[in-house]
CSV table of C-alpha atoms in Angstrom, one decimal:
chain,number,residue,atom,x,y,z
A,1,MET,CA,99.1,104.7,89.7
A,2,ALA,CA,96.9,106.1,86.5
A,3,SER,CA,95.2,108.7,88.3
A,4,PRO,CA,94.8,112.3,87.1
A,5,VAL,CA,95.0,114.0,90.4
A,6,PRO,CA,98.1,113.8,92.1
A,7,VAL,CA,98.3,111.9,95.5
A,8,LYS,CA,99.4,114.0,97.7
A,9,GLU,CA,96.3,116.5,97.5
A,10,LYS,CA,93.6,114.0,97.9
A,11,LYS,CA,91.5,113.6,101.0
A,12,LEU,CA,91.9,110.4,103.0
A,13,MET,CA,88.5,108.9,102.1
A,14,GLU,CA,89.2,109.0,98.2
A,15,VAL,CA,92.9,107.6,98.4
A,16,LYS,CA,92.9,104.0,96.8
A,17,LEU,CA,94.3,101.4,99.6
A,18,GLY,CA,97.3,100.9,97.3
A,19,GLU,CA,98.3,104.3,97.4
A,20,LEU,CA,97.9,104.5,101.3
A,21,PRO,CA,101.8,104.4,102.5
A,22,GLY,CA,102.5,106.9,99.9
A,23,TRP,CA,99.8,109.3,101.0
A,24,ILE,CA,101.3,109.1,104.5
A,25,LEU,CA,104.5,109.2,104.1
A,26,MET,CA,103.6,112.6,101.8
A,27,ARG,CA,102.0,114.5,104.8
A,28,ASP,CA,103.7,117.0,106.3
A,29,PHE,CA,105.4,115.9,109.6
A,30,THR,CA,107.2,118.9,110.3
A,31,PRO,CA,106.8,120.5,113.8
A,32,LYS,CA,104.6,123.2,111.9
A,33,GLY,CA,102.5,120.6,110.3
A,34,ILE,CA,102.0,118.6,113.3
A,35,ALA,CA,100.7,121.9,115.1
A,36,GLY,CA,98.4,122.6,112.4
A,37,ALA,CA,97.2,119.0,112.6
A,38,PHE,CA,96.4,119.5,116.3
A,39,GLN,CA,94.9,122.9,115.7
A,40,ARG,CA,92.8,121.4,112.8
A,41,GLY,CA,91.6,118.7,115.1
A,42,TYR,CA,90.8,120.7,118.0
A,43,TYR,CA,88.7,123.2,116.1
A,44,ARG,CA,86.8,120.4,114.5
A,45,TYR,CA,85.9,118.8,117.6
A,46,TYR,CA,85.0,122.3,118.9
A,47,ASN,CA,83.0,123.8,116.4
A,48,LYS,CA,80.9,120.4,116.1
A,49,TYR,CA,80.0,119.9,119.7
A,50,ILE,CA,80.7,122.8,121.9
A,51,ASN,CA,80.6,126.0,119.9
A,52,VAL,CA,76.6,125.1,118.7
A,53,LYS,CA,73.7,127.0,120.0
A,54,LYS,CA,72.3,124.3,122.3
A,55,GLY,CA,75.5,122.6,123.3
A,56,GLY,CA,74.8,120.0,125.9
A,57,VAL,CA,76.7,117.9,128.3
A,58,ALA,CA,77.8,115.1,125.7
A,59,GLY,CA,80.4,117.7,124.3
A,60,ILE,CA,82.3,117.8,127.3
A,61,SER,CA,81.7,114.8,128.9
A,62,MET,CA,83.4,112.9,125.6
A,63,VAL,CA,86.7,114.9,126.5
A,64,LEU,CA,86.6,113.8,130.3
A,65,ALA,CA,85.8,110.1,129.1
A,66,ALA,CA,88.8,110.1,126.9
A,67,TYR,CA,90.9,112.0,129.8
A,68,VAL,CA,90.0,109.0,132.2
A,69,LEU,CA,90.9,106.7,129.1
A,70,PHE,CA,94.0,107.7,128.7
A,71,ASN,CA,95.0,107.9,132.2
A,72,TYR,CA,93.8,104.3,132.6
A,73,CYS,CA,96.3,103.0,129.8
A,74,ARG,CA,98.8,105.2,131.6
A,75,SER,CA,98.7,103.4,134.7
A,76,TYR,CA,97.6,99.8,133.2
A,77,LYS,CA,101.1,98.3,134.2
A,78,GLU,CA,100.4,99.1,138.3
A,79,LEU,CA,96.5,97.8,137.9
A,80,LYS,CA,97.3,94.6,135.9
A,81,HIS,CA,98.4,93.5,139.6
A,82,GLU,CA,94.8,94.2,140.9
A,83,ARG,CA,92.8,91.8,138.8
A,84,LEU,CA,91.1,89.0,140.4
A,85,ARG,CA,92.9,85.7,139.0
A,86,LYS,CA,94.5,83.1,140.5
A,87,TYR,CA,98.0,83.7,139.1
A,88,HIS,CA,99.2,87.1,138.3
B,1,MET,CA,98.7,96.9,149.2
B,2,ASN,CA,101.4,99.2,150.6
B,3,GLU,CA,103.0,100.4,147.3
B,4,ASN,CA,99.8,100.2,145.6
B,5,LEU,CA,98.3,103.0,147.9
B,6,PHE,CA,100.9,105.6,147.0
B,7,ALA,CA,101.7,104.7,143.6
B,8,SER,CA,98.7,106.8,142.0
B,9,PHE,CA,100.7,109.9,143.6
B,10,ALA,CA,104.1,109.4,141.4
B,11,ALA,CA,104.9,111.7,138.8
B,12,PRO,CA,103.4,110.2,135.7
B,13,SER,CA,106.0,109.4,132.9
B,14,MET,CA,105.2,107.3,129.9
B,15,MET,CA,108.2,105.4,128.1
B,16,GLY,CA,110.4,108.0,130.2
B,17,LEU,CA,108.7,111.1,128.8
B,18,PRO,CA,107.5,113.6,131.6
B,19,ILE,CA,103.8,113.7,130.7
B,20,VAL,CA,103.0,115.6,133.8
B,21,VAL,CA,103.6,118.2,131.9
B,22,LEU,CA,100.7,117.3,129.7
B,23,ILE,CA,98.3,116.7,132.5
B,24,VAL,CA,99.3,120.0,134.1
B,25,MET,CA,97.8,121.8,130.9
B,26,PHE,CA,95.0,119.7,130.5
B,27,PRO,CA,92.5,122.0,132.6
B,28,SER,CA,93.0,124.6,130.0
B,29,ILE,CA,91.6,123.0,127.1
B,30,LEU,CA,88.1,123.1,128.8
B,31,PHE,CA,87.8,126.9,129.2
B,32,PRO,CA,87.9,128.2,125.8
B,33,THR,CA,88.2,131.8,125.1
B,34,PRO,CA,84.9,134.1,124.5
B,35,SER,CA,85.3,135.4,121.2
B,36,ARG,CA,81.5,136.9,120.6
B,37,LEU,CA,79.4,139.0,122.8
B,38,ILE,CA,77.0,136.0,123.4
B,39,ASN,CA,78.9,133.0,123.3
B,40,ASN,CA,78.0,129.0,123.3
B,41,ARG,CA,76.6,127.8,126.7
B,42,LEU,CA,80.1,126.3,128.0
B,43,ILE,CA,81.7,130.1,127.6
B,44,SER,CA,78.6,131.6,129.2
B,45,ILE,CA,78.4,129.6,132.3
B,46,GLN,CA,82.2,129.7,132.9
B,47,GLN,CA,81.8,133.9,132.2
B,48,TRP,CA,79.0,133.8,134.8
B,49,LEU,CA,80.8,131.7,137.3
B,50,ILE,CA,83.9,134.1,137.0
B,51,GLN,CA,82.2,137.5,137.1
B,52,LEU,CA,80.1,135.8,140.4
B,53,THR,CA,83.2,134.6,141.9
B,54,SER,CA,85.4,138.1,140.9
B,55,LYS,CA,82.9,140.3,142.2
B,56,GLN,CA,83.2,138.6,145.8
B,57,MET,CA,86.7,138.1,145.5
B,58,LEU,CA,87.7,142.0,145.0
B,59,ALA,CA,85.4,143.4,146.9
B,60,ILE,CA,87.7,144.3,149.8
B,61,HIS,CA,90.3,145.3,147.6
B,62,ASN,CA,91.3,149.0,147.0
B,63,GLN,CA,92.7,150.0,143.3
B,64,LYS,CA,96.2,149.0,144.0
B,65,GLY,CA,95.1,145.3,145.1
B,66,ARG,CA,92.7,145.2,142.1
B,67,THR,CA,95.7,144.9,139.9
B,68,TRP,CA,95.5,141.4,141.0
B,69,ALA,CA,92.7,140.4,139.7
B,70,LEU,CA,93.9,138.5,136.9
B,71,MET,CA,96.0,136.4,139.1
B,72,LEU,CA,93.6,135.9,141.5
B,73,MET,CA,91.0,134.6,139.4
B,74,SER,CA,93.1,132.2,137.5
B,75,LEU,CA,94.6,130.8,140.6
B,76,ILE,CA,91.1,130.0,141.9
B,77,LEU,CA,90.0,128.7,138.6
B,78,PHE,CA,93.5,126.6,138.2
B,79,ILE,CA,93.3,124.7,142.1
B,80,GLY,CA,89.4,124.4,141.5
B,81,SER,CA,89.7,122.6,138.2
B,82,THR,CA,92.9,120.8,138.6
B,83,ASN,CA,91.2,119.3,142.0
B,84,LEU,CA,87.9,118.5,140.4
B,85,LEU,CA,89.6,116.7,137.6
B,86,GLY,CA,91.5,114.6,140.0
B,87,LEU,CA,88.3,113.3,140.8
B,88,LEU,CA,87.8,111.0,138.0
B,89,PRO,CA,89.1,107.5,138.2
B,90,HIS,CA,92.5,107.1,137.6
B,91,SER,CA,93.6,110.3,136.9
B,92,PHE,CA,96.4,112.1,138.5
B,93,THR,CA,96.2,115.5,140.5
B,94,PRO,CA,98.8,117.8,140.2
B,95,THR,CA,98.0,119.5,143.5
B,96,THR,CA,98.9,116.7,145.6
B,97,GLN,CA,102.5,117.1,144.8
B,98,LEU,CA,104.3,119.6,147.4
B,99,SER,CA,106.8,120.8,144.8
B,100,MET,CA,103.9,122.3,142.7
B,101,ASN,CA,101.8,123.8,145.7
B,102,LEU,CA,104.9,125.2,146.9
B,103,GLY,CA,105.7,126.8,143.3
B,104,MET,CA,102.5,128.7,143.5
B,105,ALA,CA,102.5,129.6,146.9
B,106,ILE,CA,106.1,130.7,147.7
B,107,PRO,CA,106.0,133.3,144.7
B,108,LEU,CA,102.4,134.7,145.6
B,109,TRP,CA,103.2,135.2,148.9
B,110,ALA,CA,106.7,136.7,148.9
B,111,GLY,CA,105.1,139.4,146.0
B,112,THR,CA,102.6,140.6,148.5
B,113,VAL,CA,105.2,141.0,151.2
B,114,ILE,CA,107.8,142.7,148.5
B,115,THR,CA,104.6,145.0,147.6
B,116,GLY,CA,103.9,146.0,151.0
B,117,PHE,CA,107.7,146.7,152.0
B,118,ARG,CA,108.1,148.6,148.9
B,119,TYR,CA,104.9,151.2,148.8
B,120,LYS,CA,104.1,151.0,152.5
B,121,THR,CA,107.4,150.4,154.5
B,122,LYS,CA,106.5,152.0,157.9
B,123,ALA,CA,102.8,150.1,157.8
B,124,SER,CA,104.4,146.7,156.7
B,125,LEU,CA,107.0,146.8,159.4
B,126,ALA,CA,104.0,147.7,161.9
B,127,HIS,CA,102.9,144.3,161.4
B,128,PHE,CA,105.2,142.9,163.3
B,129,LEU,CA,104.3,144.7,167.1
B,130,PRO,CA,100.2,144.3,167.4
B,131,GLN,CA,99.0,147.6,169.1
B,132,GLY,CA,98.7,147.7,172.7
B,133,THR,CA,101.4,145.3,173.9
B,134,PRO,CA,103.2,145.7,177.3
B,135,LEU,CA,106.9,147.1,176.9
B,136,PRO,CA,109.1,143.8,178.2
B,137,LEU,CA,107.0,141.7,176.1
B,138,ILE,CA,108.1,143.3,172.8
B,139,PRO,CA,111.2,141.2,171.9
B,140,MET,CA,109.5,138.0,172.1
B,141,LEU,CA,106.2,139.1,170.1
B,142,VAL,CA,108.4,140.5,167.6
B,143,ILE,CA,110.1,137.3,167.2
B,144,ILE,CA,106.9,135.4,167.0
B,145,GLU,CA,105.2,137.8,164.2
B,146,THR,CA,108.3,137.1,162.2
B,147,ILE,CA,108.0,133.4,162.6
B,148,SER,CA,104.1,133.6,162.0
B,149,LEU,CA,104.9,135.6,158.5
B,150,PHE,CA,107.4,133.0,157.2
B,151,ILE,CA,105.2,130.2,158.1
B,152,GLN,CA,102.4,131.5,156.0
B,153,PRO,CA,103.8,130.0,152.6
B,154,MET,CA,104.2,127.0,153.9
B,155,ALA,CA,101.0,126.8,155.7
B,156,LEU,CA,99.3,127.5,152.0
B,157,ALA,CA,101.1,124.9,150.1
B,158,VAL,CA,100.9,122.1,153.1
B,159,ARG,CA,97.4,122.7,153.7
B,160,LEU,CA,96.2,122.3,150.0
B,161,THR,CA,98.7,119.1,149.5
B,162,ALA,CA,97.3,117.6,152.9
B,163,ASN,CA,93.8,118.2,152.2
B,164,ILE,CA,93.8,116.6,148.7
B,165,THR,CA,96.1,113.8,149.2
B,166,ALA,CA,94.2,112.9,152.6
B,167,GLY,CA,90.7,113.1,150.7
B,168,HIS,CA,92.1,110.9,147.6
B,169,LEU,CA,93.5,108.3,150.0
B,170,LEU,CA,90.5,107.8,151.9
B,171,ILE,CA,88.6,107.2,149.0
B,172,HIS,CA,91.3,104.6,147.8
B,173,LEU,CA,91.1,102.8,151.2
B,174,ILE,CA,87.3,102.9,151.7
B,175,GLY,CA,87.0,101.9,148.3
B,176,GLY,CA,89.1,98.9,148.6
B,177,ALA,CA,87.7,98.2,151.8
B,178,THR,CA,84.0,97.9,150.4
B,179,LEU,CA,85.3,95.5,147.6
B,180,ALA,CA,87.1,93.5,149.9
B,181,LEU,CA,84.0,93.1,152.0
B,182,ILE,CA,81.4,92.0,149.6
B,183,ASN,CA,82.5,88.7,149.8
B,184,ILE,CA,82.8,88.7,153.7
B,185,SER,CA,79.3,90.6,154.4
B,186,VAL,CA,77.1,92.3,151.8
B,187,THR,CA,75.1,94.3,154.8
B,188,THR,CA,78.7,95.9,156.1
B,189,ALA,CA,80.0,96.4,152.2
B,190,PHE,CA,76.6,98.5,151.5
B,191,ILE,CA,77.3,100.7,154.6
B,192,THR,CA,80.7,101.1,153.4
B,193,PHE,CA,79.4,102.1,150.1
B,194,ILE,CA,77.2,104.6,151.4
B,195,ILE,CA,79.9,106.0,153.2
B,196,LEU,CA,82.1,106.0,150.1
B,197,ILE,CA,79.2,108.0,148.5
B,198,LEU,CA,79.2,110.6,151.1
B,199,LEU,CA,83.1,111.0,151.2
B,200,THR,CA,83.0,111.2,147.4
B,201,ILE,CA,80.4,114.1,148.2
B,202,LEU,CA,83.0,115.6,150.6
B,203,GLU,CA,85.7,115.4,148.1
B,204,PHE,CA,83.7,117.7,145.6
B,205,ALA,CA,83.1,120.4,147.9
B,206,VAL,CA,86.6,120.1,149.5
B,207,ALA,CA,88.3,120.4,145.9
B,208,LEU,CA,86.6,123.8,145.4
B,209,ILE,CA,86.8,125.3,148.8
B,210,GLN,CA,90.6,124.4,148.8
B,211,ALA,CA,90.9,126.5,145.9
B,212,TYR,CA,88.6,129.1,147.3
B,213,VAL,CA,90.8,129.1,150.9
B,214,PHE,CA,94.3,129.3,149.0
B,215,THR,CA,93.1,132.2,146.8
B,216,LEU,CA,91.4,134.0,149.8
B,217,LEU,CA,94.2,134.0,152.0
B,218,VAL,CA,96.8,135.4,149.0
B,219,SER,CA,94.1,138.0,148.9
B,220,LEU,CA,94.1,138.7,152.4
B,221,TYR,CA,97.8,138.9,152.2
B,222,LEU,CA,97.7,141.0,149.6
B,223,HIS,CA,95.0,143.2,151.4
B,224,ASP,CA,97.7,143.6,154.5
B,225,ASN,CA,100.0,144.9,152.4
B,226,THR,CA,98.6,147.4,149.7
């Protein structure tokens, strides 16, 4: 693609749609890279919602809601049988 | 219905991976590390609660017993937060597993007993015989005291497991009963719903109380032995 900046260093919003598979493949998938991704994500959330002067209940309740959702997905297989349907 | 009731207590695994490790480690995310003198609201609230609890809990210990402060405080935080998180819908509570509670109770109890035997051997052995027992009763009493000593870790673990499991089971049962009763008689369903609300309030209290009791007893065993 005739772009002056190499694909690897662009941020996600600046990558063109055609370059997307190449961009994904060039990401750092080593354990250190994945750990770095988790760390960056955690601090992004923490500094935006919790580490603020007047943080409210929303910061932590979003985490709890995500936890409930995660557990729901985990136990969907057993919960499927408890739906109100004529034929299961 | 029978299998469903106990299915929520099975150890969770997704695609064969034991994610119970992830679930046990989850409460640690909710307690960030304080990095400044004045922190954000979440950390300040947690710091205040921890100071309140630790002053209360460590007041009865001498210098040697206070070295256990970190252990006792992290114990009560872990059990309290794990129990409270288990009250969220669909979540898995690690403290319902007897294996985990035994893993917590036995090393802590053994630590207190071994500390007692190392540093105050005569006093620790003297615990086996209460003061002022008549001479013929001594052998039997020593046996009884030994049994009561060895039952302490079992009681710690089973108490926690049974309380939390029983509470969760009751919530499941009464919730199911409320749903089933809606089609039959709305008034009875409403009454059952009120019972469910009261039970949930009780469970919140039980979650915290069990943590406290566990930690208090460990601290008591420590006090005897330091």
